Amino acid sequence: MSNNGMVATSQPLAAQAGLHMLLQGGNAVDAAIATAAALNVVEPMSTGIGGDAFALVYLAEERRLRALNASGRAPYALNLNYFTEKDLKEIPLKGMLPVTVPGTVDGWSTLLEEHGTMSLSQVLEPAIVYAEDGYPVTEIISQQWEDCVPLLEAHPASAETYLIDGRAPWPGEVFRQPDLARILRLIAEKGRGVFYEGEIAEAIVRFSEENGGLLSLRDFEEHTSTWVEPICTDYRGFKVYECPPNGQGLAALLALNIVEGFDLTSMRHGSSQHLHLLIEAMKLGFADAFEYVADPEFADIPLKGLISKEYAETQRVRVDSKRAAAEVEAGIPPDVGDTVYLSVVDENRNAVSFINSLFQGFGSGMVVEGTGICLQNRGALFSLDHGHRNRLEPHKRPYHTIIPAMVFSDDQLFLSFGVMGGMMQPQGHLQVLVNVLDFDMDAQASLDAPRFRCISGRKVRVERGIEEPVRTKLRQMGHDIKTSEATLEFGGGQIIMIHPENNTLLAGSDPRKDGCAVGY
């Protein structure tokens, strides 16, 4: 709780980096970039300058909300014919083929130039210090790192950069990243140009060529972030905003629209009926997202119709209140997501809801030698179906899982929040929002509550906190319920709430991660 500014994210050291910017007089944008850069260092399997970013930015004085799409595009040289000629039926999850142009650095630079008050060198300094001096690896991060050892072992530069004598760092062990520190300092001194037009771009392209990739200098030189119009729905009098496609925030809005037609407060929170309705609504939301979400520069997406209340009514009648639907017509993209999310609100109530990601743990598994840069594998989410909106095309952005969100009440910012975790993200948004807006939970309680995760068809995983009698009833309703002990598969959320009466900041940080919310 705080009267001034607040930062919430998945790593305490990263939260401190953002708080330091606020204490130095910086605004929410300055703090968000400092936090994101620090996360690049202290949570390297989840995020980095080899990945992408999306942001919602609220400018309090102007009462204006903006959305930034800082996701990268496919190489010009990569198209469907490439896979046909090589008789490849799907895009590999690892290696250079799923690597798209990293959008993070341009996103940071764009945000700072337009809405920040500090320089790139100022906001990157905490991350550089952590990389140079080292930092103690936290317990959950050590566990995630250990899961990625086989991937890192497969590539010499990856193993040399991110393993210690062939193993992941132990909890509490100090880990240093001198190569990444040098690269971050180079960006701090020379700006985004060195990443997209200078020696860093040249190093990545050279590495790509040596390892079977198709990235070119042209791909980097022509990369830009894009300011886009946020998409919105009204849920019980609250306006819920997400970034538009190519992000999957649409899925969360579609599910909310369906759920709005049910009286959830007449049900016990966590009851079989409550969870059944959310699960079925989420399945319908995903079905449409997998069909329609794509790069809007390449495909027509009927957003107005999809988000309309009329369409929600037609979808709602498809929900059987007593029985789980067997299948919905949609493919299920890869579902192992490693991402970081952060939220910042400053003393003037400017706010940033920001998400940064490599997609899967250590992304493509490819670390550019001598740089510490791990390249993302977002291209794995393209479709190879020639008739699909999200089909692979040169210089196109793929379906994206990462989605920041904000909620307004009576045109006043009420929530800045997000939930990391691949396909869990819109499901997390739905569950957290219902917890707050329907069941009146506070920020922390909304994140603490046990979650479900739709897999495909009737398959649903649930946390052990969902009571056994409820699990039994859901099975009787036709759901294929599996209880999972892997808390990270249910995402990790951060939330900052602005009290509508006294303007106080109240925050929560997900216990499934190592993070915290800090304020002053």
Short mmCIF file of C-alpha atoms in Angstrom, two decimals:
data_model
loop_
_atom_site.label_atom_id
_atom_site.label_comp_id
_atom_site.label_asym_id
_atom_site.label_seq_id
_atom_site.Cartn_x
_atom_site.Cartn_y
_atom_site.Cartn_z
CA MET A 1 0.00 0.00 0.00
CA SER A 2 1.32 3.45 -0.87
CA ASN A 3 0.28 7.07 -1.31
CA ASN A 4 2.92 7.90 -3.90
CA GLY A 5 4.34 5.46 -6.45
CA MET A 6 4.41 1.69 -6.68
CA VAL A 7 6.07 -1.09 -8.69
CA ALA A 8 4.87 -4.70 -8.81
CA THR A 9 6.77 -7.46 -10.56
CA SER A 10 8.11 -11.00 -10.27
CA GLN A 11 11.59 -10.22 -8.89
CA PRO A 12 12.40 -8.02 -5.85
CA LEU A 13 15.64 -6.66 -7.35
CA ALA A 14 13.79 -5.62 -10.50
CA ALA A 15 11.07 -3.96 -8.42
CA GLN A 16 13.78 -2.05 -6.56
CA ALA A 17 15.25 -0.85 -9.86
CA GLY A 18 11.89 0.63 -10.84
CA LEU A 19 11.33 2.13 -7.40
CA HIS A 20 14.76 3.76 -7.59
CA MET A 21 13.68 5.60 -10.75
CA LEU A 22 10.53 6.86 -9.03
CA LEU A 23 12.53 8.06 -6.03
CA GLN A 24 14.91 9.88 -8.40
CA GLY A 25 11.99 11.81 -9.86
CA GLY A 26 11.25 9.56 -12.82
CA ASN A 27 7.75 8.73 -13.96
CA ALA A 28 5.94 5.43 -14.52
CA VAL A 29 7.49 4.92 -17.97
CA ASP A 30 11.04 5.45 -16.67
CA ALA A 31 10.40 3.01 -13.84
CA ALA A 32 8.80 0.43 -16.13
CA ILE A 33 11.80 0.33 -18.48
CA ALA A 34 14.26 0.12 -15.58
CA THR A 35 12.24 -2.75 -14.12
CA ALA A 36 12.01 -4.55 -17.46
CA ALA A 37 15.74 -4.19 -18.09
CA ALA A 38 16.54 -5.55 -14.63
CA LEU A 39 14.23 -8.51 -15.26
CA ASN A 40 16.29 -9.20 -18.39
CA VAL A 41 19.20 -9.87 -16.05
CA VAL A 42 17.62 -11.52 -13.01
CA GLU A 43 15.02 -13.64 -14.85
CA PRO A 44 16.89 -14.44 -18.08
CA MET A 45 14.92 -17.52 -19.10
CA SER A 46 11.72 -15.48 -19.31
CA THR A 47 12.66 -12.19 -20.88
CA GLY A 48 15.41 -10.22 -22.54
CA ILE A 49 16.47 -7.90 -25.31
CA GLY A 50 16.21 -10.85 -27.67
CA GLY A 51 12.43 -10.86 -27.12
CA ASP A 52 9.31 -8.74 -27.57
CA ALA A 53 7.17 -6.40 -25.49
CA PHE A 54 3.68 -4.92 -25.29
CA ALA A 55 2.60 -1.99 -23.12
CA LEU A 56 -0.46 -0.04 -22.08
CA VAL A 57 0.43 3.50 -20.99
CA TYR A 58 -1.97 5.76 -19.14
CA LEU A 59 -1.16 9.49 -19.20
CA ALA A 60 -3.05 10.93 -16.25
CA GLU A 61 -2.83 14.63 -17.11
CA GLU A 62 -4.14 14.00 -20.62
CA ARG A 63 -6.54 11.27 -19.43
CA ARG A 64 -5.26 9.28 -22.37
CA LEU A 65 -4.57 5.56 -22.80
CA ARG A 66 -2.11 4.32 -25.42
CA ALA A 67 -1.00 0.84 -26.47
CA LEU A 68 2.42 -0.01 -27.86
CA ASN A 69 3.05 -3.13 -29.93
CA ALA A 70 6.79 -3.80 -29.70
CA SER A 71 6.68 -7.27 -31.21
CA GLY A 72 9.01 -8.31 -34.00
CA ARG A 73 8.36 -9.60 -37.49
CA ALA A 74 9.38 -12.69 -39.44
CA PRO A 75 12.46 -12.46 -41.66
CA TYR A 76 11.85 -11.33 -45.24
CA ALA A 77 13.51 -14.54 -46.43
CA LEU A 78 11.15 -16.87 -44.54
CA ASN A 79 7.86 -17.98 -46.09
CA LEU A 80 5.57 -20.99 -46.44
CA ASN A 81 7.47 -22.28 -49.48
CA TYR A 82 10.59 -22.66 -47.35
CA PHE A 83 8.85 -25.25 -45.18
CA THR A 84 7.18 -26.95 -48.15
CA GLU A 85 10.49 -27.36 -49.96
CA LYS A 86 12.09 -28.87 -46.86
CA ASP A 87 9.04 -31.09 -46.21
CA LEU A 88 8.58 -29.57 -42.74
CA LYS A 89 5.04 -29.95 -41.38
CA GLU A 90 5.43 -27.49 -38.52
CA ILE A 91 7.67 -24.67 -37.39
CA PRO A 92 10.32 -25.94 -34.95
CA LEU A 93 10.08 -24.69 -31.38
CA LYS A 94 13.84 -24.30 -31.01
CA GLY A 95 16.80 -23.23 -33.11
CA MET A 96 16.93 -20.25 -35.48
CA LEU A 97 13.84 -20.89 -37.63
CA PRO A 98 11.28 -19.67 -35.04
CA VAL A 99 13.32 -16.52 -34.30
CA THR A 100 11.65 -13.24 -35.23
CA VAL A 101 13.26 -9.80 -35.04
CA PRO A 102 13.56 -8.81 -31.35
CA GLY A 103 11.30 -5.85 -30.63
CA THR A 104 12.15 -5.10 -27.01
CA VAL A 105 14.91 -2.50 -27.41
CA ASP A 106 12.92 -0.45 -29.89
CA GLY A 107 9.93 -0.68 -27.55
CA TRP A 108 11.96 0.62 -24.61
CA SER A 109 13.37 3.43 -26.72
CA THR A 110 9.99 4.42 -28.16
CA LEU A 111 8.35 4.56 -24.74
CA LEU A 112 11.15 6.66 -23.26
CA GLU A 113 11.34 9.07 -26.19
CA GLU A 114 7.62 9.78 -26.21
CA HIS A 115 6.62 9.55 -22.56
CA GLY A 116 9.68 9.15 -20.35
CA THR A 117 11.68 11.80 -18.51
CA MET A 118 14.99 9.96 -18.14
CA SER A 119 17.63 8.81 -20.59
CA LEU A 120 18.19 5.24 -21.71
CA SER A 121 21.52 5.24 -19.88
CA GLN A 122 19.82 6.21 -16.61
CA VAL A 123 17.11 3.56 -16.70
CA LEU A 124 19.48 0.79 -17.82
CA GLU A 125 22.02 1.44 -15.06
CA PRO A 126 20.50 -0.87 -12.40
CA ALA A 127 20.36 -3.75 -14.89
CA ILE A 128 23.97 -3.13 -15.89
CA VAL A 129 25.06 -3.16 -12.25
CA TYR A 130 23.20 -6.44 -11.59
CA ALA A 131 24.79 -8.00 -14.67
CA GLU A 132 28.31 -6.80 -13.83
CA ASP A 133 28.34 -7.36 -10.07
CA GLY A 134 26.04 -10.37 -10.01
CA TYR A 135 22.87 -11.10 -8.07
CA PRO A 136 21.62 -13.97 -5.90
CA VAL A 137 19.40 -16.33 -7.89
CA THR A 138 16.01 -16.83 -6.26
CA GLU A 139 14.49 -20.24 -5.57
CA ILE A 140 11.75 -20.33 -8.21
CA ILE A 141 14.06 -18.91 -10.86
CA SER A 142 16.65 -21.57 -10.03
CA GLN A 143 13.96 -24.21 -10.56
CA GLN A 144 12.95 -22.74 -13.93
CA TRP A 145 16.61 -22.51 -14.93
CA GLU A 146 17.15 -26.17 -14.05
CA ASP A 147 14.28 -27.16 -16.34
CA CYS A 148 16.10 -25.47 -19.25
CA VAL A 149 19.51 -27.15 -18.78
CA PRO A 150 19.03 -29.70 -21.63
CA LEU A 151 18.14 -26.89 -24.03
CA LEU A 152 21.14 -24.78 -23.03
CA GLU A 153 23.51 -27.76 -23.15
CA ALA A 154 22.67 -28.27 -26.82
CA HIS A 155 24.31 -25.00 -27.88
CA PRO A 156 27.89 -24.07 -26.87
CA ALA A 157 27.33 -20.31 -26.55
CA SER A 158 24.13 -20.87 -24.58
CA ALA A 159 25.82 -23.27 -22.18
CA GLU A 160 28.85 -21.03 -21.76
CA THR A 161 26.67 -18.01 -21.01
CA TYR A 162 23.95 -19.44 -18.79
CA LEU A 163 25.33 -22.59 -17.14
CA ILE A 164 27.90 -22.98 -14.38
CA ASP A 165 29.98 -26.11 -14.99
CA GLY A 166 27.06 -27.58 -16.91
CA ARG A 167 24.38 -26.84 -14.31
CA ALA A 168 21.87 -24.14 -13.46
CA PRO A 169 22.72 -21.70 -10.65
CA TRP A 170 21.65 -22.87 -7.21
CA PRO A 171 19.25 -20.82 -5.07
CA GLY A 172 21.24 -18.04 -3.44
CA GLU A 173 24.22 -18.45 -5.77
CA VAL A 174 25.53 -15.20 -7.24
CA PHE A 175 25.33 -15.14 -11.03
CA ARG A 176 27.14 -12.64 -13.25
CA GLN A 177 26.56 -11.78 -16.91
CA PRO A 178 29.53 -9.73 -18.17
CA ASP A 179 28.64 -10.14 -21.86
CA LEU A 180 25.11 -8.89 -21.34
CA ALA A 181 26.41 -6.03 -19.18
CA ARG A 182 28.64 -4.92 -22.05
CA ILE A 183 25.75 -5.04 -24.53
CA LEU A 184 23.40 -3.14 -22.23
CA ARG A 185 26.06 -0.48 -21.68
CA LEU A 186 26.51 -0.23 -25.44
CA ILE A 187 22.76 0.34 -25.86
CA ALA A 188 22.80 2.85 -23.00
CA GLU A 189 25.57 4.83 -24.68
CA LYS A 190 24.54 4.60 -28.35
CA GLY A 191 20.78 4.07 -28.23
CA ARG A 192 18.49 1.78 -30.20
CA GLY A 193 20.47 2.37 -33.42
CA VAL A 194 23.32 0.14 -32.28
CA PHE A 195 20.86 -2.74 -31.86
CA TYR A 196 19.04 -2.38 -35.18
CA GLU A 197 21.59 -0.74 -37.46
CA GLY A 198 24.96 -1.22 -35.79
CA GLU A 199 27.26 -3.84 -34.36
CA ILE A 200 24.65 -5.72 -32.33
CA ALA A 201 22.44 -6.25 -35.38
CA GLU A 202 25.50 -7.36 -37.32
CA ALA A 203 26.44 -9.86 -34.61
CA ILE A 204 22.93 -11.35 -34.48
CA VAL A 205 22.67 -11.63 -38.27
CA ARG A 206 26.10 -13.23 -38.49
CA PHE A 207 25.15 -15.71 -35.76
CA SER A 208 21.87 -16.44 -37.56
CA GLU A 209 23.65 -17.18 -40.83
CA GLU A 210 26.12 -19.49 -39.09
CA ASN A 211 23.29 -21.43 -37.43
CA GLY A 212 20.80 -21.92 -40.25
CA GLY A 213 18.70 -18.82 -39.65
CA LEU A 214 17.37 -16.33 -42.20
CA LEU A 215 17.59 -13.00 -40.38
CA SER A 216 19.10 -10.16 -42.41
CA LEU A 217 20.28 -6.63 -41.72
CA ARG A 218 17.25 -5.40 -43.66
CA ASP A 219 14.97 -7.17 -41.17
CA PHE A 220 16.58 -5.20 -38.34
CA GLU A 221 16.89 -1.88 -40.14
CA GLU A 222 13.19 -1.84 -41.05
CA HIS A 223 11.91 -2.84 -37.63
CA THR A 224 9.65 -0.38 -35.81
CA SER A 225 7.28 -0.54 -32.88
CA THR A 226 3.67 0.49 -33.51
CA TRP A 227 1.29 2.62 -31.48
CA VAL A 228 -2.12 0.95 -31.71
CA GLU A 229 -5.62 1.60 -30.39
CA PRO A 230 -6.43 -0.46 -27.28
CA ILE A 231 -9.46 -2.74 -27.51
CA CYS A 232 -12.10 -2.54 -24.81
CA THR A 233 -15.27 -4.05 -23.44
CA ASP A 234 -17.61 -2.93 -20.69
CA TYR A 235 -17.89 -5.50 -17.91
CA ARG A 236 -20.48 -4.72 -15.24
CA GLY A 237 -19.82 -0.99 -15.60
CA PHE A 238 -16.02 -1.28 -15.69
CA LYS A 239 -14.07 -0.67 -18.90
CA VAL A 240 -11.49 -3.41 -19.47
CA TYR A 241 -8.68 -2.61 -21.91
CA GLU A 242 -6.28 -4.96 -23.70
CA CYS A 243 -3.81 -4.59 -26.56
CA PRO A 244 -5.34 -5.52 -29.94
CA PRO A 245 -4.20 -8.37 -32.22
CA ASN A 246 -1.63 -9.69 -32.95
CA GLY A 247 -1.88 -10.10 -29.15
CA GLN A 248 -4.38 -12.54 -27.63
CA GLY A 249 -6.02 -10.04 -25.26
CA LEU A 250 -9.11 -10.46 -27.44
CA ALA A 251 -9.64 -13.90 -25.88
CA ALA A 252 -9.99 -12.39 -22.41
CA LEU A 253 -12.52 -9.78 -23.58
CA LEU A 254 -14.58 -12.40 -25.42
CA ALA A 255 -14.73 -14.60 -22.33
CA LEU A 256 -15.66 -11.63 -20.10
CA ASN A 257 -18.51 -10.70 -22.44
CA ILE A 258 -19.90 -14.23 -22.22
CA VAL A 259 -19.53 -14.43 -18.44
CA GLU A 260 -21.24 -11.07 -17.95
CA GLY A 261 -24.57 -12.69 -18.76
CA PHE A 262 -24.37 -14.99 -15.73
CA ASP A 263 -25.05 -14.00 -12.12
CA LEU A 264 -21.75 -15.14 -10.66
CA THR A 265 -22.33 -13.51 -7.28
CA SER A 266 -25.25 -15.87 -6.70
CA MET A 267 -22.71 -18.70 -6.75
CA ARG A 268 -20.09 -19.52 -4.16
CA HIS A 269 -16.63 -18.47 -5.28
CA GLY A 270 -14.71 -21.56 -6.34
CA SER A 271 -17.87 -23.65 -6.68
CA SER A 272 -18.24 -26.12 -9.53
CA GLN A 273 -20.87 -23.93 -11.22
CA HIS A 274 -18.70 -20.80 -10.98
CA LEU A 275 -15.64 -22.58 -12.42
CA HIS A 276 -17.64 -24.46 -15.07
CA LEU A 277 -19.03 -21.23 -16.54
CA LEU A 278 -15.61 -19.56 -16.63
CA ILE A 279 -14.02 -22.63 -18.24
CA GLU A 280 -16.69 -22.85 -20.95
CA ALA A 281 -16.52 -19.11 -21.66
CA MET A 282 -12.75 -19.29 -21.91
CA LYS A 283 -12.92 -22.18 -24.38
CA LEU A 284 -15.18 -20.13 -26.63
CA GLY A 285 -12.90 -17.11 -26.28
CA PHE A 286 -9.89 -19.17 -27.31
CA ALA A 287 -11.73 -20.69 -30.27
CA ASP A 288 -12.29 -17.23 -31.73
CA ALA A 289 -8.82 -15.99 -30.81
CA PHE A 290 -7.14 -18.90 -32.59
CA GLU A 291 -9.29 -18.21 -35.63
CA TYR A 292 -9.00 -14.43 -35.82
CA VAL A 293 -5.87 -13.19 -34.03
CA ALA A 294 -3.16 -12.29 -36.53
CA ASP A 295 -1.12 -9.32 -37.71
CA PRO A 296 -3.74 -6.69 -38.66
CA GLU A 297 -1.39 -5.34 -41.32
CA PHE A 298 -1.89 -8.63 -43.18
CA ALA A 299 -5.42 -9.74 -42.25
CA ASP A 300 -8.85 -8.25 -41.72
CA ILE A 301 -10.02 -8.90 -38.16
CA PRO A 302 -13.69 -8.15 -37.36
CA LEU A 303 -12.92 -6.72 -33.92
CA LYS A 304 -16.05 -4.60 -33.58
CA GLY A 305 -18.30 -7.57 -34.23
CA LEU A 306 -16.32 -9.95 -32.06
CA ILE A 307 -16.37 -7.67 -29.03
CA SER A 308 -20.02 -6.68 -29.44
CA LYS A 309 -22.57 -7.62 -26.79
CA GLU A 310 -24.79 -9.03 -29.54
CA TYR A 311 -22.12 -11.53 -30.49
CA ALA A 312 -21.60 -12.40 -26.82
CA GLU A 313 -25.29 -13.30 -26.58
CA THR A 314 -24.99 -15.75 -29.47
CA GLN A 315 -21.92 -17.30 -27.87
CA ARG A 316 -23.48 -17.47 -24.41
CA VAL A 317 -26.27 -19.76 -25.59
CA ARG A 318 -23.59 -22.27 -26.56
CA VAL A 319 -22.68 -22.68 -22.90
CA ASP A 320 -24.43 -25.70 -21.37
CA SER A 321 -24.77 -24.89 -17.68
CA LYS A 322 -24.57 -28.57 -16.76
CA ARG A 323 -22.18 -30.13 -19.27
CA ALA A 324 -18.69 -29.43 -20.60
CA ALA A 325 -18.34 -28.96 -24.35
CA ALA A 326 -16.22 -31.66 -25.94
CA GLU A 327 -14.35 -29.73 -28.61
CA VAL A 328 -14.23 -26.24 -30.02
CA GLU A 329 -12.98 -25.71 -33.53
CA ALA A 330 -9.49 -24.33 -33.10
CA GLY A 331 -5.91 -25.47 -33.02
CA ILE A 332 -4.02 -25.16 -29.74
CA PRO A 333 -0.67 -23.36 -30.17
CA PRO A 334 2.35 -24.47 -28.06
CA ASP A 335 1.59 -23.79 -24.41
CA VAL A 336 4.86 -23.54 -22.48
CA GLY A 337 5.17 -19.86 -21.69
CA ASP A 338 7.94 -17.94 -19.91
CA THR A 339 7.28 -14.24 -19.64
CA VAL A 340 7.62 -11.38 -17.19
CA TYR A 341 4.96 -8.85 -16.30
CA LEU A 342 5.25 -5.59 -14.39
CA SER A 343 2.98 -2.78 -13.38
CA VAL A 344 3.97 0.75 -12.33
CA VAL A 345 1.90 3.68 -11.09
CA ASP A 346 3.63 6.95 -10.20
CA GLU A 347 2.69 9.79 -7.84
CA ASN A 348 0.82 11.61 -10.61
CA ARG A 349 -1.11 8.39 -11.35
CA ASN A 350 0.50 7.81 -14.71
CA ALA A 351 0.59 4.06 -15.18
CA VAL A 352 2.29 1.41 -17.28
CA SER A 353 1.10 -2.16 -17.70
CA PHE A 354 4.06 -3.87 -19.36
CA ILE A 355 4.92 -7.37 -20.50
CA ASN A 356 8.23 -8.59 -21.91
CA SER A 357 8.97 -12.10 -23.13
CA LEU A 358 11.14 -14.67 -24.91
CA PHE A 359 8.02 -16.91 -25.22
CA GLN A 360 9.31 -20.26 -23.92
CA GLY A 361 12.06 -20.80 -21.37
CA PHE A 362 15.24 -19.29 -22.87
CA GLY A 363 13.24 -18.81 -26.08
CA SER A 364 14.84 -20.49 -29.07
CA GLY A 365 17.70 -21.71 -26.88
CA MET A 366 20.07 -19.73 -29.11
CA VAL A 367 22.37 -17.27 -27.33
CA VAL A 368 24.40 -15.02 -29.61
CA GLU A 369 28.04 -15.68 -28.78
CA GLY A 370 29.73 -12.95 -26.77
CA THR A 371 26.56 -10.92 -26.19
CA GLY A 372 24.44 -12.70 -23.58
CA ILE A 373 21.43 -12.15 -25.89
CA CYS A 374 19.02 -15.08 -25.93
CA LEU A 375 16.78 -14.99 -28.99
CA GLN A 376 13.03 -15.56 -28.71
CA ASN A 377 11.03 -18.26 -30.53
CA ARG A 378 7.82 -16.34 -31.22
CA GLY A 379 7.75 -17.47 -34.85
CA ALA A 380 6.67 -20.91 -33.63
CA LEU A 381 3.18 -19.44 -33.21
CA PHE A 382 2.72 -18.83 -36.94
CA SER A 383 0.43 -21.21 -38.82
CA LEU A 384 1.62 -23.16 -41.88
CA ASP A 385 -1.99 -23.36 -43.10
CA HIS A 386 -2.09 -21.36 -46.35
CA GLY A 387 -5.66 -20.24 -45.65
CA HIS A 388 -5.20 -19.08 -42.06
CA ARG A 389 -5.05 -15.41 -41.07
CA ASN A 390 -2.00 -16.18 -38.93
CA ARG A 391 -0.12 -17.97 -41.72
CA LEU A 392 3.61 -17.34 -41.96
CA GLU A 393 4.51 -14.50 -44.31
CA PRO A 394 7.65 -12.37 -44.71
CA HIS A 395 7.85 -9.32 -42.41
CA LYS A 396 4.70 -10.39 -40.55
CA ARG A 397 4.06 -10.47 -36.81
CA PRO A 398 2.90 -13.80 -35.33
CA TYR A 399 0.08 -14.55 -32.90
CA HIS A 400 1.30 -13.27 -29.56
CA THR A 401 0.48 -14.58 -26.11
CA ILE A 402 1.71 -11.61 -24.06
CA ILE A 403 -1.03 -9.19 -22.96
CA PRO A 404 -0.98 -6.28 -20.47
CA ALA A 405 -4.32 -4.95 -19.21
CA MET A 406 -5.96 -2.00 -17.45
CA VAL A 407 -9.41 -1.41 -15.99
CA PHE A 408 -11.21 1.94 -15.60
CA SER A 409 -14.17 2.89 -13.42
CA ASP A 410 -16.06 6.07 -14.29
CA ASP A 411 -13.16 7.05 -16.56
CA GLN A 412 -10.71 6.78 -13.65
CA LEU A 413 -7.89 4.23 -13.69
CA PHE A 414 -8.81 1.43 -11.29
CA LEU A 415 -6.47 -1.49 -12.09
CA SER A 416 -3.17 -1.96 -13.87
CA PHE A 417 -2.52 -5.68 -14.02
CA GLY A 418 -1.40 -8.74 -15.95
CA VAL A 419 -0.73 -12.46 -15.62
CA MET A 420 2.28 -14.00 -17.35
CA GLY A 421 2.33 -17.55 -18.67
CA GLY A 422 1.70 -18.34 -22.35
CA MET A 423 -1.88 -19.44 -23.01
CA MET A 424 -2.59 -18.96 -19.30
CA GLN A 425 -2.59 -15.19 -19.72
CA PRO A 426 -6.16 -14.52 -20.91
CA GLN A 427 -7.37 -17.23 -18.52
CA GLY A 428 -5.55 -15.45 -15.71
CA HIS A 429 -7.06 -12.12 -16.73
CA LEU A 430 -10.56 -13.61 -16.68
CA GLN A 431 -10.14 -15.24 -13.28
CA VAL A 432 -8.44 -12.27 -11.59
CA LEU A 433 -11.00 -9.79 -12.94
CA VAL A 434 -13.93 -11.93 -11.82
CA ASN A 435 -12.30 -12.19 -8.39
CA VAL A 436 -12.06 -8.39 -8.10
CA LEU A 437 -15.13 -7.16 -9.98
CA ASP A 438 -17.64 -9.88 -9.08
CA PHE A 439 -16.39 -11.17 -5.74
CA ASP A 440 -14.92 -7.91 -4.39
CA MET A 441 -11.51 -9.40 -3.56
CA ASP A 442 -8.59 -7.12 -2.76
CA ALA A 443 -5.51 -7.03 -4.96
CA GLN A 444 -3.54 -9.74 -3.16
CA ALA A 445 -6.49 -12.07 -2.59
CA SER A 446 -7.40 -11.92 -6.27
CA LEU A 447 -3.98 -13.38 -7.11
CA ASP A 448 -3.83 -15.84 -4.22
CA ALA A 449 -7.06 -17.61 -5.21
CA PRO A 450 -6.56 -21.04 -6.83
CA ARG A 451 -6.83 -21.16 -10.63
CA PHE A 452 -7.77 -23.47 -13.46
CA ARG A 453 -6.13 -23.73 -16.87
CA CYS A 454 -7.94 -24.91 -19.99
CA ILE A 455 -5.76 -27.17 -22.13
CA SER A 456 -7.91 -28.39 -25.04
CA GLY A 457 -11.32 -29.95 -25.44
CA ARG A 458 -12.48 -31.07 -22.01
CA LYS A 459 -8.96 -31.15 -20.55
CA VAL A 460 -8.54 -28.77 -17.62
CA ARG A 461 -5.79 -28.54 -15.03
CA VAL A 462 -6.53 -27.15 -11.61
CA GLU A 463 -4.53 -26.16 -8.56
CA ARG A 464 -4.86 -28.21 -5.41
CA GLY A 465 -6.52 -25.26 -3.70
CA ILE A 466 -9.69 -26.06 -5.64
CA GLU A 467 -11.58 -28.34 -3.28
CA GLU A 468 -11.82 -32.08 -4.01
CA PRO A 469 -15.66 -32.10 -3.96
CA VAL A 470 -15.58 -29.33 -6.58
CA ARG A 471 -13.13 -31.29 -8.72
CA THR A 472 -15.37 -34.35 -8.45
CA LYS A 473 -18.43 -32.36 -9.51
CA LEU A 474 -16.56 -30.87 -12.48
CA ARG A 475 -15.64 -34.38 -13.60
CA GLN A 476 -19.29 -35.38 -13.36
CA MET A 477 -20.09 -32.42 -15.62
CA GLY A 478 -17.74 -33.86 -18.24
CA HIS A 479 -14.51 -31.99 -17.57
CA ASP A 480 -11.30 -34.00 -17.74
CA ILE A 481 -9.80 -32.60 -14.53
CA LYS A 482 -6.16 -33.10 -13.58
CA THR A 483 -4.73 -31.60 -10.39
CA SER A 484 -1.30 -30.07 -10.93
CA GLU A 485 1.41 -29.35 -8.37
CA ALA A 486 3.31 -27.18 -10.88
CA THR A 487 2.17 -23.77 -9.68
CA LEU A 488 4.04 -21.92 -12.44
CA GLU A 489 1.78 -23.37 -15.12
CA PHE A 490 -1.02 -21.25 -13.65
CA GLY A 491 0.83 -18.02 -14.38
CA GLY A 492 2.19 -15.25 -12.24
CA GLY A 493 0.25 -12.03 -11.85
CA GLN A 494 0.93 -8.52 -10.61
CA ILE A 495 -1.73 -5.95 -9.86
CA ILE A 496 -1.90 -2.33 -8.71
CA MET A 497 -5.29 -0.99 -7.65
CA ILE A 498 -6.05 2.71 -7.27
CA HIS A 499 -8.61 3.20 -4.52
CA PRO A 500 -11.52 5.09 -6.13
CA GLU A 501 -12.21 7.21 -3.04
CA ASN A 502 -8.84 8.17 -1.55
CA ASN A 503 -6.45 7.55 -4.50
CA THR A 504 -4.29 5.19 -2.40
CA LEU A 505 -2.34 2.50 -4.25
CA LEU A 506 -3.00 -1.09 -3.20
CA ALA A 507 -0.97 -3.84 -4.84
CA GLY A 508 -0.60 -7.58 -5.00
CA SER A 509 2.16 -9.89 -6.23
CA ASP A 510 1.56 -13.51 -7.16
CA PRO A 511 2.81 -16.09 -4.61
CA ARG A 512 3.52 -18.43 -7.53
CA LYS A 513 6.55 -16.25 -8.36
CA ASP A 514 9.44 -14.73 -6.39
CA GLY A 515 8.19 -11.18 -6.69
CA CYS A 516 6.77 -8.36 -4.63
CA ALA A 517 5.13 -4.97 -4.82
CA VAL A 518 7.14 -2.02 -3.48
CA GLY A 519 6.11 1.58 -2.99
CA TYR A 520 6.94 4.80 -1.19
#
